[in-house]
PDB file of C-alpha atoms and ligand atoms in Angstrom:
ATOM      1  CA  UNK A  44      13.296 -21.318  10.036  1.00  0.00           C
ATOM      2  CA  UNK A  45      11.349 -22.557   7.075  1.00  0.00           C
ATOM      3  CA  UNK A  46       8.162 -21.316   5.523  1.00  0.00           C
ATOM      4  CA  UNK A  47       5.500 -23.925   5.161  1.00  0.00           C
ATOM      5  CA  UNK A  48       2.890 -23.833   2.415  1.00  0.00           C
ATOM      6  CA  UNK A  49       0.328 -25.263   4.814  1.00  0.00           C
ATOM      7  CA  UNK A  50       0.957 -22.308   7.169  1.00  0.00           C
ATOM      8  CA  UNK A  51       0.552 -19.838   4.314  1.00  0.00           C
ATOM      9  CA  UNK A  52      -2.712 -21.439   3.336  1.00  0.00           C
ATOM     10  CA  UNK A  53      -4.025 -21.412   6.887  1.00  0.00           C
ATOM     11  CA  UNK A  54      -2.982 -17.814   7.375  1.00  0.00           C
ATOM     12  CA  UNK A  55      -4.485 -16.722   4.075  1.00  0.00           C
ATOM     13  CA  UNK A  56      -7.857 -18.182   4.909  1.00  0.00           C
ATOM     14  CA  UNK A  57      -7.750 -16.775   8.439  1.00  0.00           C
ATOM     15  CA  UNK A  58      -6.917 -13.259   7.211  1.00  0.00           C
ATOM     16  CA  UNK A  59      -9.734 -13.398   4.588  1.00  0.00           C
ATOM     17  CA  UNK A  60     -12.169 -14.342   7.335  1.00  0.00           C
ATOM     18  CA  UNK A  61     -11.071 -11.472   9.585  1.00  0.00           C
ATOM     19  CA  UNK A  62     -11.163  -9.004   6.734  1.00  0.00           C
ATOM     20  CA  UNK A  63     -14.710 -10.157   5.872  1.00  0.00           C
ATOM     21  CA  UNK A  64     -15.760  -9.836   9.513  1.00  0.00           C
ATOM     22  CA  UNK A  65     -14.362  -6.317   9.879  1.00  0.00           C
ATOM     23  CA  UNK A  66     -15.889  -5.290   6.557  1.00  0.00           C
ATOM     24  CA  UNK A  67     -19.379  -6.362   7.606  1.00  0.00           C
ATOM     25  CA  UNK A  68     -18.910  -4.818  11.057  1.00  0.00           C
ATOM     26  CA  UNK A  69     -18.146  -1.486   9.398  1.00  0.00           C
ATOM     27  CA  UNK A  70     -21.114  -1.674   7.055  1.00  0.00           C
ATOM     28  CA  UNK A  71     -19.365  -2.874   3.917  1.00  0.00           C
ATOM     29  CA  UNK A  72     -19.001  -6.033   1.932  1.00  0.00           C
ATOM     30  CA  UNK A  73     -15.958  -8.337   2.170  1.00  0.00           C
ATOM     31  CA  UNK A  74     -15.164  -7.699  -1.438  1.00  0.00           C
ATOM     32  CA  UNK A  75     -15.062  -3.991  -0.783  1.00  0.00           C
ATOM     33  CA  UNK A  76     -11.704  -4.467   0.981  1.00  0.00           C
ATOM     34  CA  UNK A  77      -8.560  -5.165  -0.953  1.00  0.00           C
ATOM     35  CA  UNK A  78      -6.165  -7.579   0.669  1.00  0.00           C
ATOM     36  CA  UNK A  79      -2.623  -6.666  -0.559  1.00  0.00           C
ATOM     37  CA  UNK A  80       0.318  -8.656   0.659  1.00  0.00           C
ATOM     38  CA  UNK A  81       3.544  -6.897   1.469  1.00  0.00           C
ATOM     39  CA  UNK A  82       5.994  -9.430   0.064  1.00  0.00           C
ATOM     40  CA  UNK A  83       9.426  -7.971   1.011  1.00  0.00           C
ATOM     41  CA  UNK A  84      11.985 -10.757   1.804  1.00  0.00           C
ATOM     42  CA  UNK A  85       9.554 -13.443   0.603  1.00  0.00           C
ATOM     43  CA  UNK A  86      10.803 -15.702  -2.197  1.00  0.00           C
ATOM     44  CA  UNK A  87       8.720 -15.754  -5.374  1.00  0.00           C
ATOM     45  CA  UNK A  88       7.742 -19.422  -4.917  1.00  0.00           C
ATOM     46  CA  UNK A  89       5.906 -18.572  -1.764  1.00  0.00           C
ATOM     47  CA  UNK A  90       4.326 -15.438  -3.251  1.00  0.00           C
ATOM     48  CA  UNK A  91       3.137 -17.463  -6.228  1.00  0.00           C
ATOM     49  CA  UNK A  92       1.692 -20.022  -3.914  1.00  0.00           C
ATOM     50  CA  UNK A  93      -0.328 -17.341  -2.178  1.00  0.00           C
ATOM     51  CA  UNK A  94      -1.396 -16.083  -5.614  1.00  0.00           C
ATOM     52  CA  UNK A  95      -2.592 -19.562  -6.413  1.00  0.00           C
ATOM     53  CA  UNK A  96      -4.840 -19.398  -3.300  1.00  0.00           C
ATOM     54  CA  UNK A  97      -6.483 -16.338  -4.604  1.00  0.00           C
ATOM     55  CA  UNK A  98      -4.215 -13.459  -3.419  1.00  0.00           C
ATOM     56  CA  UNK A  99      -4.526 -10.800  -6.121  1.00  0.00           C
ATOM     57  CA  UNK A 100      -2.472  -7.779  -4.898  1.00  0.00           C
ATOM     58  CA  UNK A 101       1.151  -7.777  -3.833  1.00  0.00           C
ATOM     59  CA  UNK A 102       3.399  -4.919  -2.922  1.00  0.00           C
ATOM     60  CA  UNK A 103       7.161  -4.520  -2.777  1.00  0.00           C
ATOM     61  CA  UNK A 104       9.201  -2.003  -0.811  1.00  0.00           C
ATOM     62  CA  UNK A 105      12.493  -1.879  -2.522  1.00  0.00           C
ATOM     63  CA  UNK A 106      13.147  -1.209  -6.196  1.00  0.00           C
ATOM     64  CA  UNK A 107      16.111  -3.523  -6.330  1.00  0.00           C
ATOM     65  CA  UNK A 108      14.240  -6.438  -4.758  1.00  0.00           C
ATOM     66  CA  UNK A 109      11.203  -5.848  -6.973  1.00  0.00           C
ATOM     67  CA  UNK A 110      13.373  -5.960 -10.124  1.00  0.00           C
ATOM     68  CA  UNK A 111      15.163  -9.095  -8.985  1.00  0.00           C
ATOM     69  CA  UNK A 112      11.934 -10.943  -8.424  1.00  0.00           C
ATOM     70  CA  UNK A 113       9.964  -9.433 -11.265  1.00  0.00           C
ATOM     71  CA  UNK A 114      10.358 -12.188 -13.860  1.00  0.00           C
ATOM     72  CA  UNK A 115       9.309 -14.839 -11.381  1.00  0.00           C
ATOM     73  CA  UNK A 116       6.055 -13.388 -10.110  1.00  0.00           C
ATOM     74  CA  UNK A 117       2.966 -14.984 -11.587  1.00  0.00           C
ATOM     75  CA  UNK A 118       1.107 -11.743 -12.342  1.00  0.00           C
ATOM     76  CA  UNK A 119      -1.625 -12.943 -14.704  1.00  0.00           C
ATOM     77  CA  UNK A 120      -4.281 -12.489 -12.025  1.00  0.00           C
ATOM     78  CA  UNK A 121      -2.384 -10.333  -9.607  1.00  0.00           C
ATOM     79  CA  UNK A 122      -1.627  -6.641  -9.350  1.00  0.00           C
ATOM     80  CA  UNK A 123       1.971  -5.628  -8.476  1.00  0.00           C
ATOM     81  CA  UNK A 124       2.316  -2.373  -6.610  1.00  0.00           C
ATOM     82  CA  UNK A 125       5.071  -0.332  -5.016  1.00  0.00           C
ATOM     83  CA  UNK A 126       4.587   0.474  -1.320  1.00  0.00           C
ATOM     84  CA  UNK A 127       8.066   1.579  -0.008  1.00  0.00           C
ATOM     85  CA  UNK A 128       9.956   4.743   0.117  1.00  0.00           C
ATOM     86  CA  UNK A 129      10.821   5.772  -3.433  1.00  0.00           C
ATOM     87  CA  UNK A 130      13.787   7.856  -4.559  1.00  0.00           C
ATOM     88  CA  UNK A 131      13.230  10.003  -7.636  1.00  0.00           C
ATOM     89  CA  UNK A 132      16.250   8.512  -9.394  1.00  0.00           C
ATOM     90  CA  UNK A 133      14.670   5.021  -9.265  1.00  0.00           C
ATOM     91  CA  UNK A 134      11.217   5.984 -10.595  1.00  0.00           C
ATOM     92  CA  UNK A 135      12.088   5.094 -14.108  1.00  0.00           C
ATOM     93  CA  UNK A 136      12.915   1.498 -13.190  1.00  0.00           C
ATOM     94  CA  UNK A 137       9.448   0.729 -11.938  1.00  0.00           C
ATOM     95  CA  UNK A 138       7.054   2.885 -14.026  1.00  0.00           C
ATOM     96  CA  UNK A 139       5.228   0.505 -16.366  1.00  0.00           C
ATOM     97  CA  UNK A 140       5.961  -2.465 -14.148  1.00  0.00           C
ATOM     98  CA  UNK A 141       3.683  -1.558 -11.198  1.00  0.00           C
ATOM     99  CA  UNK A 142       0.009  -0.786 -11.257  1.00  0.00           C
ATOM    100  CA  UNK A 143       0.057   1.638  -8.353  1.00  0.00           C
ATOM    101  CA  UNK A 144       2.770   3.554  -6.492  1.00  0.00           C
ATOM    102  CA  UNK A 145       1.407   3.989  -3.004  1.00  0.00           C
ATOM    103  CA  UNK A 146       4.161   6.094  -1.604  1.00  0.00           C
ATOM    104  CA  UNK A 147       4.232   9.503  -3.385  1.00  0.00           C
ATOM    105  CA  UNK A 148       4.972  12.166  -0.761  1.00  0.00           C
ATOM    106  CA  UNK A 149       6.532  15.127  -2.500  1.00  0.00           C
ATOM    107  CA  UNK A 150       6.157  17.387  -5.490  1.00  0.00           C
ATOM    108  CA  UNK A 151       9.574  16.345  -6.749  1.00  0.00           C
ATOM    109  CA  UNK A 152       8.666  12.666  -6.721  1.00  0.00           C
ATOM    110  CA  UNK A 153       5.284  13.261  -8.307  1.00  0.00           C
ATOM    111  CA  UNK A 154       6.863  15.289 -11.045  1.00  0.00           C
ATOM    112  CA  UNK A 155       9.297  12.491 -11.797  1.00  0.00           C
ATOM    113  CA  UNK A 156       6.543   9.875 -11.922  1.00  0.00           C
ATOM    114  CA  UNK A 157       4.668  12.156 -14.298  1.00  0.00           C
ATOM    115  CA  UNK A 158       7.644  12.864 -16.494  1.00  0.00           C
ATOM    116  CA  UNK A 159       8.718   9.235 -16.794  1.00  0.00           C
ATOM    117  CA  UNK A 160       5.115   8.063 -17.399  1.00  0.00           C
ATOM    118  CA  UNK A 161       4.659  10.618 -20.100  1.00  0.00           C
ATOM    119  CA  UNK A 162       7.932   9.540 -21.799  1.00  0.00           C
ATOM    120  CA  UNK A 163       6.766   5.956 -21.714  1.00  0.00           C
ATOM    121  CA  UNK A 164       3.376   6.872 -23.015  1.00  0.00           C
ATOM    122  CA  UNK A 165       1.423   5.583 -20.134  1.00  0.00           C
ATOM    123  CA  UNK A 166      -0.505   6.724 -17.058  1.00  0.00           C
ATOM    124  CA  UNK A 167       0.565   5.778 -13.545  1.00  0.00           C
ATOM    125  CA  UNK A 168      -1.847   5.532 -10.597  1.00  0.00           C
ATOM    126  CA  UNK A 169      -0.544   6.856  -7.377  1.00  0.00           C
ATOM    127  CA  UNK A 170      -1.558   7.254  -3.698  1.00  0.00           C
ATOM    128  CA  UNK A 171      -0.212  10.038  -1.598  1.00  0.00           C
ATOM    129  CA  UNK A 172       1.462   8.829   1.551  1.00  0.00           C
ATOM    130  CA  UNK A 173       0.636  10.806   4.703  1.00  0.00           C
ATOM    131  CA  UNK A 174       2.825  10.910   7.834  1.00  0.00           C
ATOM    132  CA  UNK A 175      -0.214  10.798  10.116  1.00  0.00           C
ATOM    133  CA  UNK A 176       1.835  10.568  13.301  1.00  0.00           C
ATOM    134  CA  UNK A 177       4.038  13.534  12.245  1.00  0.00           C
ATOM    135  CA  UNK A 178       7.089  11.484  13.002  1.00  0.00           C
ATOM    136  CA  UNK A 179      10.518  12.892  12.189  1.00  0.00           C
ATOM    137  CA  UNK A 180      12.547  10.949   9.638  1.00  0.00           C
ATOM    138  CA  UNK A 181       9.549   9.169   8.325  1.00  0.00           C
ATOM    139  CA  UNK A 182       8.172   9.153   4.796  1.00  0.00           C
ATOM    140  CA  UNK A 183       4.899  10.789   4.013  1.00  0.00           C
ATOM    141  CA  UNK A 184       3.616  14.324   3.683  1.00  0.00           C
ATOM    142  CA  UNK A 185       2.629  16.094   6.926  1.00  0.00           C
ATOM    143  CA  UNK A 186      -1.149  16.137   7.323  1.00  0.00           C
ATOM    144  CA  UNK A 187      -1.319  19.929   7.231  1.00  0.00           C
ATOM    145  CA  UNK A 188       0.562  19.990   3.934  1.00  0.00           C
ATOM    146  CA  UNK A 189      -1.508  17.362   2.184  1.00  0.00           C
ATOM    147  CA  UNK A 190      -3.987  19.646   0.486  1.00  0.00           C
ATOM    148  CA  UNK A 191      -1.327  21.915  -0.778  1.00  0.00           C
ATOM    149  CA  UNK A 192       0.580  18.948  -2.246  1.00  0.00           C
ATOM    150  CA  UNK A 193      -2.555  17.677  -3.939  1.00  0.00           C
ATOM    151  CA  UNK A 194      -3.126  21.116  -5.518  1.00  0.00           C
ATOM    152  CA  UNK A 195       0.461  21.094  -6.737  1.00  0.00           C
ATOM    153  CA  UNK A 196       0.323  17.671  -8.352  1.00  0.00           C
ATOM    154  CA  UNK A 197      -3.295  17.120  -9.496  1.00  0.00           C
ATOM    155  CA  UNK A 198      -2.812  18.640 -12.939  1.00  0.00           C
ATOM    156  CA  UNK A 199       0.526  16.965 -13.739  1.00  0.00           C
ATOM    157  CA  UNK A 200       0.165  14.896 -16.920  1.00  0.00           C
ATOM    158  CA  UNK A 201       0.120  11.080 -16.973  1.00  0.00           C
ATOM    159  CA  UNK A 202      -0.579  10.465 -13.325  1.00  0.00           C
ATOM    160  CA  UNK A 203      -3.884   9.657 -11.593  1.00  0.00           C
ATOM    161  CA  UNK A 204      -4.292  10.306  -7.879  1.00  0.00           C
ATOM    162  CA  UNK A 205      -6.333   7.495  -6.489  1.00  0.00           C
ATOM    163  CA  UNK A 206      -6.284   8.019  -2.727  1.00  0.00           C
ATOM    164  CA  UNK A 207      -4.198   8.015   0.413  1.00  0.00           C
ATOM    165  CA  UNK A 208      -1.831   5.599   2.224  1.00  0.00           C
ATOM    166  CA  UNK A 209      -0.326   5.738   5.687  1.00  0.00           C
ATOM    167  CA  UNK A 210       1.890   3.829   8.115  1.00  0.00           C
ATOM    168  CA  UNK A 211       0.951   5.063  11.660  1.00  0.00           C
ATOM    169  CA  UNK A 212       3.492   5.187  14.458  1.00  0.00           C
ATOM    170  CA  UNK A 213       4.262   1.915  16.224  1.00  0.00           C
ATOM    171  CA  UNK A 214       2.441   1.875  19.525  1.00  0.00           C
ATOM    172  CA  UNK A 215       0.780  -0.634  21.821  1.00  0.00           C
ATOM    173  CA  UNK A 216      -2.214   1.582  22.546  1.00  0.00           C
ATOM    174  CA  UNK A 217      -5.023   0.318  20.375  1.00  0.00           C
ATOM    175  CA  UNK A 218      -7.117   3.445  20.856  1.00  0.00           C
ATOM    176  CA  UNK A 219      -4.236   5.626  19.782  1.00  0.00           C
ATOM    177  CA  UNK A 220      -3.755   3.667  16.581  1.00  0.00           C
ATOM    178  CA  UNK A 221      -7.418   3.756  15.909  1.00  0.00           C
ATOM    179  CA  UNK A 222      -7.432   7.525  16.289  1.00  0.00           C
ATOM    180  CA  UNK A 223      -4.656   7.837  13.622  1.00  0.00           C
ATOM    181  CA  UNK A 224      -6.715   5.622  11.247  1.00  0.00           C
ATOM    182  CA  UNK A 225      -9.816   7.669  12.028  1.00  0.00           C
ATOM    183  CA  UNK A 226      -7.908  10.951  11.282  1.00  0.00           C
ATOM    184  CA  UNK A 227      -6.878   9.525   7.882  1.00  0.00           C
ATOM    185  CA  UNK A 228     -10.466   8.631   7.057  1.00  0.00           C
ATOM    186  CA  UNK A 229     -11.602  12.102   7.962  1.00  0.00           C
ATOM    187  CA  UNK A 230      -8.941  13.695   5.778  1.00  0.00           C
ATOM    188  CA  UNK A 231      -9.924  11.422   2.859  1.00  0.00           C
ATOM    189  CA  UNK A 232     -13.612  12.347   3.211  1.00  0.00           C
ATOM    190  CA  UNK A 233     -12.739  16.033   3.591  1.00  0.00           C
ATOM    191  CA  UNK A 234     -10.727  16.021   0.341  1.00  0.00           C
ATOM    192  CA  UNK A 235     -13.377  13.952  -1.377  1.00  0.00           C
ATOM    193  CA  UNK A 236     -16.030  16.522  -0.571  1.00  0.00           C
ATOM    194  CA  UNK A 237     -13.967  19.239  -2.222  1.00  0.00           C
ATOM    195  CA  UNK A 238     -14.270  17.373  -5.563  1.00  0.00           C
ATOM    196  CA  UNK A 239     -10.914  18.506  -6.895  1.00  0.00           C
ATOM    197  CA  UNK A 240     -10.345  17.957 -10.601  1.00  0.00           C
ATOM    198  CA  UNK A 241      -8.247  14.870 -11.302  1.00  0.00           C
ATOM    199  CA  UNK A 242      -8.234  13.774  -7.670  1.00  0.00           C
ATOM    200  CA  UNK A 243     -10.171  10.639  -6.722  1.00  0.00           C
ATOM    201  CA  UNK A 244     -10.169   9.409  -3.175  1.00  0.00           C
ATOM    202  CA  UNK A 245     -11.239   5.803  -3.911  1.00  0.00           C
ATOM    203  CA  UNK A 246      -8.480   4.048  -1.986  1.00  0.00           C
ATOM    204  CA  UNK A 247      -7.549   4.355   1.664  1.00  0.00           C
ATOM    205  CA  UNK A 248      -4.561   2.091   2.189  1.00  0.00           C
ATOM    206  CA  UNK A 249      -3.829   1.444   5.873  1.00  0.00           C
ATOM    207  CA  UNK A 250      -3.504  -1.415   8.320  1.00  0.00           C
ATOM    208  CA  UNK A 251      -0.766  -4.095   8.567  1.00  0.00           C
ATOM    209  CA  UNK A 252      -0.499  -7.520  10.212  1.00  0.00           C
ATOM    210  CA  UNK A 253      -1.029  -6.190  13.745  1.00  0.00           C
ATOM    211  CA  UNK A 254      -3.802  -3.721  13.123  1.00  0.00           C
ATOM    212  CA  UNK A 255      -5.628  -4.400   9.825  1.00  0.00           C
ATOM    213  CA  UNK A 256      -8.880  -5.289  11.694  1.00  0.00           C
ATOM    214  CA  UNK A 257      -8.951  -1.905  13.433  1.00  0.00           C
ATOM    215  CA  UNK A 258      -7.906  -0.095  10.212  1.00  0.00           C
ATOM    216  CA  UNK A 259     -10.919  -1.592   8.403  1.00  0.00           C
ATOM    217  CA  UNK A 260     -13.241  -0.633  11.231  1.00  0.00           C
ATOM    218  CA  UNK A 261     -11.966   2.970  10.757  1.00  0.00           C
ATOM    219  CA  UNK A 262     -12.549   3.002   7.040  1.00  0.00           C
ATOM    220  CA  UNK A 263      -9.569   1.410   5.268  1.00  0.00           C
ATOM    221  CA  UNK A 264     -10.449  -0.326   2.019  1.00  0.00           C
ATOM    222  CA  UNK A 265      -6.964  -1.674   1.349  1.00  0.00           C
ATOM    223  CA  UNK A 266      -4.812  -3.414   3.943  1.00  0.00           C
ATOM    224  CA  UNK A 267      -1.160  -4.361   3.454  1.00  0.00           C
ATOM    225  CA  UNK A 268      -0.230  -7.562   5.213  1.00  0.00           C
ATOM    226  CA  UNK A 269       3.131  -9.209   5.369  1.00  0.00           C
ATOM    227  CA  UNK A 270       4.131 -11.320   8.363  1.00  0.00           C
ATOM    228  CA  UNK A 271       0.595 -12.477   9.285  1.00  0.00           C
ATOM    229  CA  UNK A 272       0.516 -14.213   5.917  1.00  0.00           C
ATOM    230  CA  UNK A 273       4.129 -15.411   5.333  1.00  0.00           C
ATOM    231  CA  UNK A 274       5.461 -15.648   8.834  1.00  0.00           C
ATOM    232  CA  UNK A 275       8.278 -13.667  10.333  1.00  0.00           C
ATOM    233  CA  UNK A 276      10.486 -11.921   7.824  1.00  0.00           C
ATOM    234  CA  UNK A 277      13.763 -13.699   7.173  1.00  0.00           C
ATOM    235  CA  UNK A 278      16.452 -11.237   6.278  1.00  0.00           C
ATOM    236  CA  UNK A 279      19.410 -12.748   4.449  1.00  0.00           C
TER     237      UNK A 279
HETATM  238  C1  PLP B 459       6.273  -4.506   5.470  1.00  0.00           C
HETATM  239  C2  PLP B 459       5.170  -3.579   5.194  1.00  0.00           C
HETATM  240  C3  PLP B 459       3.820  -3.859   5.471  1.00  0.00           C
HETATM  241  C4  PLP B 459       3.434  -5.138   6.230  1.00  0.00           C
HETATM  242  O1  PLP B 459       4.025  -5.261   7.468  1.00  0.00           O
HETATM  243  P1  PLP B 459       3.559  -6.532   8.366  1.00  0.00           P
HETATM  244  O2  PLP B 459       3.609  -5.921   9.778  1.00  0.00           O
HETATM  245  O3  PLP B 459       4.538  -7.603   8.226  1.00  0.00           O
HETATM  246  O4  PLP B 459       2.171  -6.914   7.960  1.00  0.00           O
HETATM  247  C5  PLP B 459       2.865  -2.971   5.128  1.00  0.00           C
HETATM  248  N1  PLP B 459       3.151  -1.800   4.491  1.00  0.00           N
HETATM  249  C6  PLP B 459       4.455  -1.460   4.226  1.00  0.00           C
HETATM  250  C7  PLP B 459       4.656  -0.175   3.521  1.00  0.00           C
HETATM  251  C8  PLP B 459       5.425  -2.323   4.530  1.00  0.00           C
HETATM  252  O5  PLP B 459       6.698  -1.997   4.265  1.00  0.00           O
END
């Protein structure tokens, strides 16, 4: 199977239209929603082609893959973010290279991002990942532990908490998925209303290829889309 630039262009425009439609339907403007592409397994030439169409946020899942592609991304007008599960011992390899780490889910990891950022004399923006479906063996802090984690990490130096991210359980039931998204939005608003020092809840990152429309209807302002843009993932 081969990727075709014409397919990527068609998909890009189609996704932009659907994002705009969902934004308006949920009382917002198209530009209020950030379209980030999850670019795992996609070769830099295709990523750069999407960037040339206007894509301005990309996210990688694996540190090794990000580093191997890093010099080839055309990042002048594009934000590079980390969206996958992150091990503490790899933090130092990506701090300074990514604009946002979306997947902080423990005190240990937050402390390491803070420590490394401080050493490098910079500040790193982070999202806290929530395991909204309470699935075993899945990344993300349990919903009932979220507030405690925020209290533990909010005063760490050299990190800024910018919001929440989630990957809900895989399921066919649209209403069930929407209820996970809606629970996330409620948590975000609840934390926002507490006005914790050093905690902003500007970003709600949720929704992927199959459910970004529903996620936006439920309040997402950042969606992470892979296969709907680049086609089926080709694992080598
Ligand atoms: C791969 C991935 C996505 C996108 O998945 P698609 O279903 O291909 O859109 C979104 N978020 C994360 C964290 C991912 O790893």
